[in-house]
PDB file of C-alpha atoms in Angstrom:
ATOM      1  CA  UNK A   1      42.742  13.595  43.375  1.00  0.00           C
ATOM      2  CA  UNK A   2      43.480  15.589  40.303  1.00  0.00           C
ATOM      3  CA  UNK A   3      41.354  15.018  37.323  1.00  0.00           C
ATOM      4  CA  UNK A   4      43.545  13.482  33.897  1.00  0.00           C
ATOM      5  CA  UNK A   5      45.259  15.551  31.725  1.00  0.00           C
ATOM      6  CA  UNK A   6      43.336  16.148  28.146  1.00  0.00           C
ATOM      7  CA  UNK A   7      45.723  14.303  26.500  1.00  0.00           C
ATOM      8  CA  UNK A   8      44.755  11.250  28.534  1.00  0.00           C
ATOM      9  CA  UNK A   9      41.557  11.280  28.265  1.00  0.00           C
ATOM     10  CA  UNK A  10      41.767  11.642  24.093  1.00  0.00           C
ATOM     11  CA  UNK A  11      44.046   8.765  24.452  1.00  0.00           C
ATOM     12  CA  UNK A  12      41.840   6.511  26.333  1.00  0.00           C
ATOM     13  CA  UNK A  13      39.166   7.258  24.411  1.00  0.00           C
ATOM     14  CA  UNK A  14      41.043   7.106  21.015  1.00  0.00           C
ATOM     15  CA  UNK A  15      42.385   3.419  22.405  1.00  0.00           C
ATOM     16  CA  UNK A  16      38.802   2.356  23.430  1.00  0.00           C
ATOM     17  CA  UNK A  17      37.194   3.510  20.446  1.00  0.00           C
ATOM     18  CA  UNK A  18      40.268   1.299  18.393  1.00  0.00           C
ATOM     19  CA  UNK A  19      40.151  -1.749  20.123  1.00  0.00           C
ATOM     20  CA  UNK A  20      36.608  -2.075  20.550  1.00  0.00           C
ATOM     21  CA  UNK A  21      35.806  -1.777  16.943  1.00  0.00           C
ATOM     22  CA  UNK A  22      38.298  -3.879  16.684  1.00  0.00           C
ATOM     23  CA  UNK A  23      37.087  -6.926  18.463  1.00  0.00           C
ATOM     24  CA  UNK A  24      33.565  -6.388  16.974  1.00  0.00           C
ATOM     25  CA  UNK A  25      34.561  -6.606  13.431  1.00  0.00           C
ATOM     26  CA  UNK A  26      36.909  -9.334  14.742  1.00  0.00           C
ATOM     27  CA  UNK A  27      33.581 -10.964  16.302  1.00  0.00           C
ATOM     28  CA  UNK A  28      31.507 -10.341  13.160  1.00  0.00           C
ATOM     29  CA  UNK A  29      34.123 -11.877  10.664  1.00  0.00           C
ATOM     30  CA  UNK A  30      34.389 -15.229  13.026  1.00  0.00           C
ATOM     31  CA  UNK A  31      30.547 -15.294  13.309  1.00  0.00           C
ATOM     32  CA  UNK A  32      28.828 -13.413  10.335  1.00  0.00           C
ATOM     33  CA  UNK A  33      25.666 -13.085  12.711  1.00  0.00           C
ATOM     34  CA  UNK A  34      23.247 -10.810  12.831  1.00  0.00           C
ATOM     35  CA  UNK A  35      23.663 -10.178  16.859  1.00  0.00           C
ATOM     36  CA  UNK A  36      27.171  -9.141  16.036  1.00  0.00           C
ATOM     37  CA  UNK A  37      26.351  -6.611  13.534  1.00  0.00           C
ATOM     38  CA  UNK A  38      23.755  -5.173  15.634  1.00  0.00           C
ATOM     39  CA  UNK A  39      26.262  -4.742  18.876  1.00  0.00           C
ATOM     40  CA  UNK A  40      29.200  -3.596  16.321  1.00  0.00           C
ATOM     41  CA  UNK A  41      26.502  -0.764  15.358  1.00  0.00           C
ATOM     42  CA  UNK A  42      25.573   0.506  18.489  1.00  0.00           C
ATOM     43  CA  UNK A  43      28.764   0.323  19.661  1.00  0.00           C
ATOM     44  CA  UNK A  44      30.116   2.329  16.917  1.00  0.00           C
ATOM     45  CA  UNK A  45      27.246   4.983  17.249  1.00  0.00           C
ATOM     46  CA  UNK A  46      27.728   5.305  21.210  1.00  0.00           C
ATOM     47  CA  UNK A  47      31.212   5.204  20.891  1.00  0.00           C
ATOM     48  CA  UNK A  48      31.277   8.281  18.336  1.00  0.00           C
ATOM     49  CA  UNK A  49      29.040  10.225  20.409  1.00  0.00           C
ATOM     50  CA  UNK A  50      31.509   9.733  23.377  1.00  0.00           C
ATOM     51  CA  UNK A  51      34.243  10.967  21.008  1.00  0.00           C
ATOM     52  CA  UNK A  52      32.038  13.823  19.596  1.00  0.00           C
ATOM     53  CA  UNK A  53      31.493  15.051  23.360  1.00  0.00           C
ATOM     54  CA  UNK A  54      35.433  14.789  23.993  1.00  0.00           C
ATOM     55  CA  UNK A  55      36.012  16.605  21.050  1.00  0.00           C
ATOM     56  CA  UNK A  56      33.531  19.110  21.748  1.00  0.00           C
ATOM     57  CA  UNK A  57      35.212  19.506  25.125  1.00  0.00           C
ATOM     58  CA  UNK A  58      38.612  20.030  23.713  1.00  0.00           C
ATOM     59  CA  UNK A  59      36.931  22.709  21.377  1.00  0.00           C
ATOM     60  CA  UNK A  60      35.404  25.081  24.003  1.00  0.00           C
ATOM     61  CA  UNK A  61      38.571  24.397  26.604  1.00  0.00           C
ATOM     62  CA  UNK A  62      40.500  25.733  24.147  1.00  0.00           C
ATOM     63  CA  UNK A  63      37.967  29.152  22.762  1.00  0.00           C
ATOM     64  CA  UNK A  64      38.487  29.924  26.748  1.00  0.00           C
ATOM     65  CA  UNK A  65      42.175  29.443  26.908  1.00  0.00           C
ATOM     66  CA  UNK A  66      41.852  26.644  29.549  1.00  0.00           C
ATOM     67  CA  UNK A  67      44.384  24.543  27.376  1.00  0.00           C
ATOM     68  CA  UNK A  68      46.742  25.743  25.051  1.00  0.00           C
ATOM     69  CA  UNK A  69      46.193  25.654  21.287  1.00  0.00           C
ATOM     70  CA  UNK A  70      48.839  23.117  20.682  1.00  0.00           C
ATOM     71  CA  UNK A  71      47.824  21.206  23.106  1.00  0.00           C
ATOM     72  CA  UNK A  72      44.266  21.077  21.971  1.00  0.00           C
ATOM     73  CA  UNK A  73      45.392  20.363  18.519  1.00  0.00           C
ATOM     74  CA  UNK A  74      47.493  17.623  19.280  1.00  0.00           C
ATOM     75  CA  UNK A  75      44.180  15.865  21.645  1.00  0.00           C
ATOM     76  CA  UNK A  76      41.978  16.416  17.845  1.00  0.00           C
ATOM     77  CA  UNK A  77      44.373  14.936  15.960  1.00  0.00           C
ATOM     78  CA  UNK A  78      45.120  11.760  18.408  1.00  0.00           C
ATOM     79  CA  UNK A  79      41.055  11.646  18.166  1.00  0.00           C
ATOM     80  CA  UNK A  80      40.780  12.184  14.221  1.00  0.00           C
ATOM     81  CA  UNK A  81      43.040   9.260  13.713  1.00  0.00           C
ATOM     82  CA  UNK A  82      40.476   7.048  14.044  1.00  0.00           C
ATOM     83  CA  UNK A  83      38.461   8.468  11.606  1.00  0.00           C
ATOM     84  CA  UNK A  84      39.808   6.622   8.583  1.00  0.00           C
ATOM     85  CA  UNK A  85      40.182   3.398  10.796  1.00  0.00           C
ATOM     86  CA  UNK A  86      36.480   3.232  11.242  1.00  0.00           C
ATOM     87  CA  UNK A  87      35.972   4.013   7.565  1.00  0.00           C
ATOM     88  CA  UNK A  88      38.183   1.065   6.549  1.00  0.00           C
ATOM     89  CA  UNK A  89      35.852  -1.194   9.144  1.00  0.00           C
ATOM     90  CA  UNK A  90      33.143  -0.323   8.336  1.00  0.00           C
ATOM     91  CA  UNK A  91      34.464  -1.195   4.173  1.00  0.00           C
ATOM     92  CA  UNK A  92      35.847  -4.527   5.368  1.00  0.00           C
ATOM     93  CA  UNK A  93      32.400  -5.133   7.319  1.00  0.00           C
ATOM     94  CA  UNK A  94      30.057  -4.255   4.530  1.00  0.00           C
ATOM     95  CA  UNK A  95      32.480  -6.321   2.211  1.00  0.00           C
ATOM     96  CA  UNK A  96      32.262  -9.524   4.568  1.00  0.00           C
ATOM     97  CA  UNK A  97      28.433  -9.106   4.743  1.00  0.00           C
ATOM     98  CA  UNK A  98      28.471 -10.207   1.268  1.00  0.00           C
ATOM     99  CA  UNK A  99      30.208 -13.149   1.018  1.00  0.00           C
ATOM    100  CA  UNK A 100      28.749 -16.581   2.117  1.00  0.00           C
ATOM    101  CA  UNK A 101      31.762 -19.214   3.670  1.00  0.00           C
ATOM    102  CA  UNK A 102      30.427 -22.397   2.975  1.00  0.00           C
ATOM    103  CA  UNK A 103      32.434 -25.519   4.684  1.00  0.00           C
ATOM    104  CA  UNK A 104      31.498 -28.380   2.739  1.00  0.00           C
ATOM    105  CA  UNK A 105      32.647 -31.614   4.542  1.00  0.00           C
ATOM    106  CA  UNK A 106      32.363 -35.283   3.310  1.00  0.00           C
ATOM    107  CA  UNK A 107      30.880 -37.678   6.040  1.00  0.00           C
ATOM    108  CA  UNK A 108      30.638 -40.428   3.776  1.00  0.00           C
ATOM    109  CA  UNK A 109      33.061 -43.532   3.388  1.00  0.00           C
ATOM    110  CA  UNK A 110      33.740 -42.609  -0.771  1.00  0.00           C
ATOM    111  CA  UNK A 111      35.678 -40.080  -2.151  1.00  0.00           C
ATOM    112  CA  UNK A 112      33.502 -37.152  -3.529  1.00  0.00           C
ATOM    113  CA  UNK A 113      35.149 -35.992  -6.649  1.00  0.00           C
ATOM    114  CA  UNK A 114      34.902 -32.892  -9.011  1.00  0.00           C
ATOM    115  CA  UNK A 115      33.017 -30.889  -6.512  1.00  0.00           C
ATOM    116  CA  UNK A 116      30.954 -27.682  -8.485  1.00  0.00           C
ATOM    117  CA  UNK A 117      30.024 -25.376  -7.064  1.00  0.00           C
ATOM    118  CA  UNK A 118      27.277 -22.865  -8.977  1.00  0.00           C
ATOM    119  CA  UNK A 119      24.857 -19.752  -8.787  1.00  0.00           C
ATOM    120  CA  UNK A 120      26.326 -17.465  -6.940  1.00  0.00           C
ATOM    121  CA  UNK A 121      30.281 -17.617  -8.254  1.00  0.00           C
ATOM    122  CA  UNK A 122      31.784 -20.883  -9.384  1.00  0.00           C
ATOM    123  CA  UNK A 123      33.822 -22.962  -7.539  1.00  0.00           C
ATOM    124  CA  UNK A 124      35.403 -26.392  -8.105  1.00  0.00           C
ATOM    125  CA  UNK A 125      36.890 -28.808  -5.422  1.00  0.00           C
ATOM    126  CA  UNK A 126      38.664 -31.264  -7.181  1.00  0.00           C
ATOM    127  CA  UNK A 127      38.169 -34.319  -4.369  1.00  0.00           C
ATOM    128  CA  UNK A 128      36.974 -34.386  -0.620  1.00  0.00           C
ATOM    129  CA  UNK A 129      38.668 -37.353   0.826  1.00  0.00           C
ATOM    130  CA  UNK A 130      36.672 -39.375   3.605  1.00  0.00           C
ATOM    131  CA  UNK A 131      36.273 -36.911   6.893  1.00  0.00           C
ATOM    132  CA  UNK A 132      37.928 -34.336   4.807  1.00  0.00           C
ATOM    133  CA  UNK A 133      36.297 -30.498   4.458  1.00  0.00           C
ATOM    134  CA  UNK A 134      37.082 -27.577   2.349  1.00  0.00           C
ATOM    135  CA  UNK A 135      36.462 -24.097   2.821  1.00  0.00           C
ATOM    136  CA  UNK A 136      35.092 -21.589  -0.265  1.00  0.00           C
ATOM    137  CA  UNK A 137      33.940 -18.115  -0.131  1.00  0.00           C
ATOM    138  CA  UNK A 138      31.573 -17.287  -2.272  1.00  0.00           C
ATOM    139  CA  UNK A 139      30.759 -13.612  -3.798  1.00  0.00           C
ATOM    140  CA  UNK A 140      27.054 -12.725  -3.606  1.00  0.00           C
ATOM    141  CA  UNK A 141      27.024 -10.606  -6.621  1.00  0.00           C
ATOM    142  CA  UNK A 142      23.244 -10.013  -6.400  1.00  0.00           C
ATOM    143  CA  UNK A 143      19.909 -12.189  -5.445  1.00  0.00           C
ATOM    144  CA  UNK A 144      20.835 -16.302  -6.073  1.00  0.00           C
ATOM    145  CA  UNK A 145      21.298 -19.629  -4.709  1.00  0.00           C
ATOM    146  CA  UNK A 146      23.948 -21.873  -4.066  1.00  0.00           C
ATOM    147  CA  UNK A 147      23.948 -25.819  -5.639  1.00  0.00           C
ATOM    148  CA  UNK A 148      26.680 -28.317  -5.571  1.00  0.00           C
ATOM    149  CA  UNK A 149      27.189 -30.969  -8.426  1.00  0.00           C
ATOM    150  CA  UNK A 150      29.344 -34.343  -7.358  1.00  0.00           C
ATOM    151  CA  UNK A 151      30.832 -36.992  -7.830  1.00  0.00           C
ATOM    152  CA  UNK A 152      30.188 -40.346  -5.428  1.00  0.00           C
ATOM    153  CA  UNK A 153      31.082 -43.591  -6.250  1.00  0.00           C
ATOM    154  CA  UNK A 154      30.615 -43.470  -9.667  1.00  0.00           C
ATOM    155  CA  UNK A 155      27.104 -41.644  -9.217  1.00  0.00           C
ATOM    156  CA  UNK A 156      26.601 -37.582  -9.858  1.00  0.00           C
ATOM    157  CA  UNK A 157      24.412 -35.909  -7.873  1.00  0.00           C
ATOM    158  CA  UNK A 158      22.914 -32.556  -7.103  1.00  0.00           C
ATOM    159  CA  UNK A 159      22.300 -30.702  -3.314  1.00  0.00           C
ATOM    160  CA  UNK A 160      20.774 -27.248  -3.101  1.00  0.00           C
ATOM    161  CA  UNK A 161      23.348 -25.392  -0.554  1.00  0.00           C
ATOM    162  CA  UNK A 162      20.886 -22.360  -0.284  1.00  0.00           C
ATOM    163  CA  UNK A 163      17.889 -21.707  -1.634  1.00  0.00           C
ATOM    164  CA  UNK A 164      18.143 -17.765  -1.792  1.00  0.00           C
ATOM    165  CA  UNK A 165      20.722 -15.011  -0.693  1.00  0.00           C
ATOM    166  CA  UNK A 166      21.093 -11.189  -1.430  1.00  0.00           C
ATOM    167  CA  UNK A 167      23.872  -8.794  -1.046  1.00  0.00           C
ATOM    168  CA  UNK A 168      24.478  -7.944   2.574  1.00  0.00           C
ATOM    169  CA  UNK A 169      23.274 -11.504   3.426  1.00  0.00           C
ATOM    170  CA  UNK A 170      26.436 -13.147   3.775  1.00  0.00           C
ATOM    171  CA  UNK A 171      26.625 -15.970   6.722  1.00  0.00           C
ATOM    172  CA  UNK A 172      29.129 -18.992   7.699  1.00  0.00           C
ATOM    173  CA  UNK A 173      27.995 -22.493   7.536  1.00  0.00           C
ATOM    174  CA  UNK A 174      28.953 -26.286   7.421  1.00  0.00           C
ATOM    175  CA  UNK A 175      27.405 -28.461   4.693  1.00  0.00           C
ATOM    176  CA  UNK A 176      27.242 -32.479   4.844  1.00  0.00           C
ATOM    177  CA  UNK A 177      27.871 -33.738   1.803  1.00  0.00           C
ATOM    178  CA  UNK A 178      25.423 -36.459   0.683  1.00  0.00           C
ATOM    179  CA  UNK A 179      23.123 -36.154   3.519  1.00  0.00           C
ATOM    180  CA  UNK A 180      20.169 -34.717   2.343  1.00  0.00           C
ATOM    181  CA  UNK A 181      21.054 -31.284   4.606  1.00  0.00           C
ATOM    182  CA  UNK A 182      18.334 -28.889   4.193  1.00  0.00           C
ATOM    183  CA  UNK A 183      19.454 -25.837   2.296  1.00  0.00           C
ATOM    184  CA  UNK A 184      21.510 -23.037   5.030  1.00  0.00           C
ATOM    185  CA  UNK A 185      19.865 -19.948   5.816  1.00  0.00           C
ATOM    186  CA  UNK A 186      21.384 -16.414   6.689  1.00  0.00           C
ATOM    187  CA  UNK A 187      20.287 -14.867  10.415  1.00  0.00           C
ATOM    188  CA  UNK A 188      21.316 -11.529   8.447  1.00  0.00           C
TER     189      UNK A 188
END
């Protein structure tokens, strides 16, 4: 059985390296958890020593002529391309890491009306209708907490959403409305 040409292995590896850095940052962005981060890591750190070794392969095949130049060339740059991919991840992931989605749904049987949202950024829902929920992101701009000011049948109120988050702390959560919910905490 002959062994694969160099080209295919640079393009397996270039494929595997895309696609599985793809589905972790994919993974992290639908769960903001700290498990995901941690696997998207070490996958990226294996994953570029595998692609170092290739490389290094190509390198010395090529000082002793056992593939031509072009040929070598051509495996590096099919290899280099995802270079700036990663960078760009690894932007996007750092990016979502600060940013807390907050789901705030209304269990109750009134309206909740003029919906603030403060500490962090500023938000405003203008009305959650019974069963209703609305999605905000929320910039962590540095250490702060999240609060909510309503309006419920007539009455304004006050819920803390989070009592404390910090850049790089970013999470996903659901928030009751009018429950007394504890305050959310970040796994990150």
């Amino acid at each position: 059985m002959a062994l694969p040409s160099i080209k295919q292995v640079t393009k397996i590896t270039a494929l595997i390296t895309f696609l599985g850095g793809t589905l972790f940052l994919l993974a992290f962005y639908l769960t903001m958890s700290l498990s995901a981060a941690i696997l998207g890591i070490v996958y990226g750190e294996l994953i570029m020593l595998i692609n170092l070794a290739v490389l290094t392969a190509i390198i010395v095949r090529a000082h002793y002529h056992a593939i031509p130049l072009p040929t070598a060339l051509k495996a590096i740059e099919i290899l280099l391309i995802n270079v700036p991919v990663s960078i760009l991840y690894l932007w996007i992931g750092i990016t979502l890491s600060n940013y807390v989605r907050i789901t705030f749904v209304n269990p109750n049987k009134a309206i909740v009306e003029n919906l603030r949202v403060s500490g962090c950024d500023d938000k405003l829902i203008q009305q959650l209708n019974t069963g209703q929920s609305k999605t905000v992101w929320i910039k962590i701009p540095n250490d702060c907490s999240i609060t909510i000011n309503y309006t419920i049948g007539q009455q304004t109120k006050q819920e803390d959403v989070t009592s404390y988050v910090t850049n790089g702390g970013g999470y996903i959560t659901t928030f009751n409305i009018n429950t007394k919910q504890k305050p959310c905490k970040s796994d990150l």
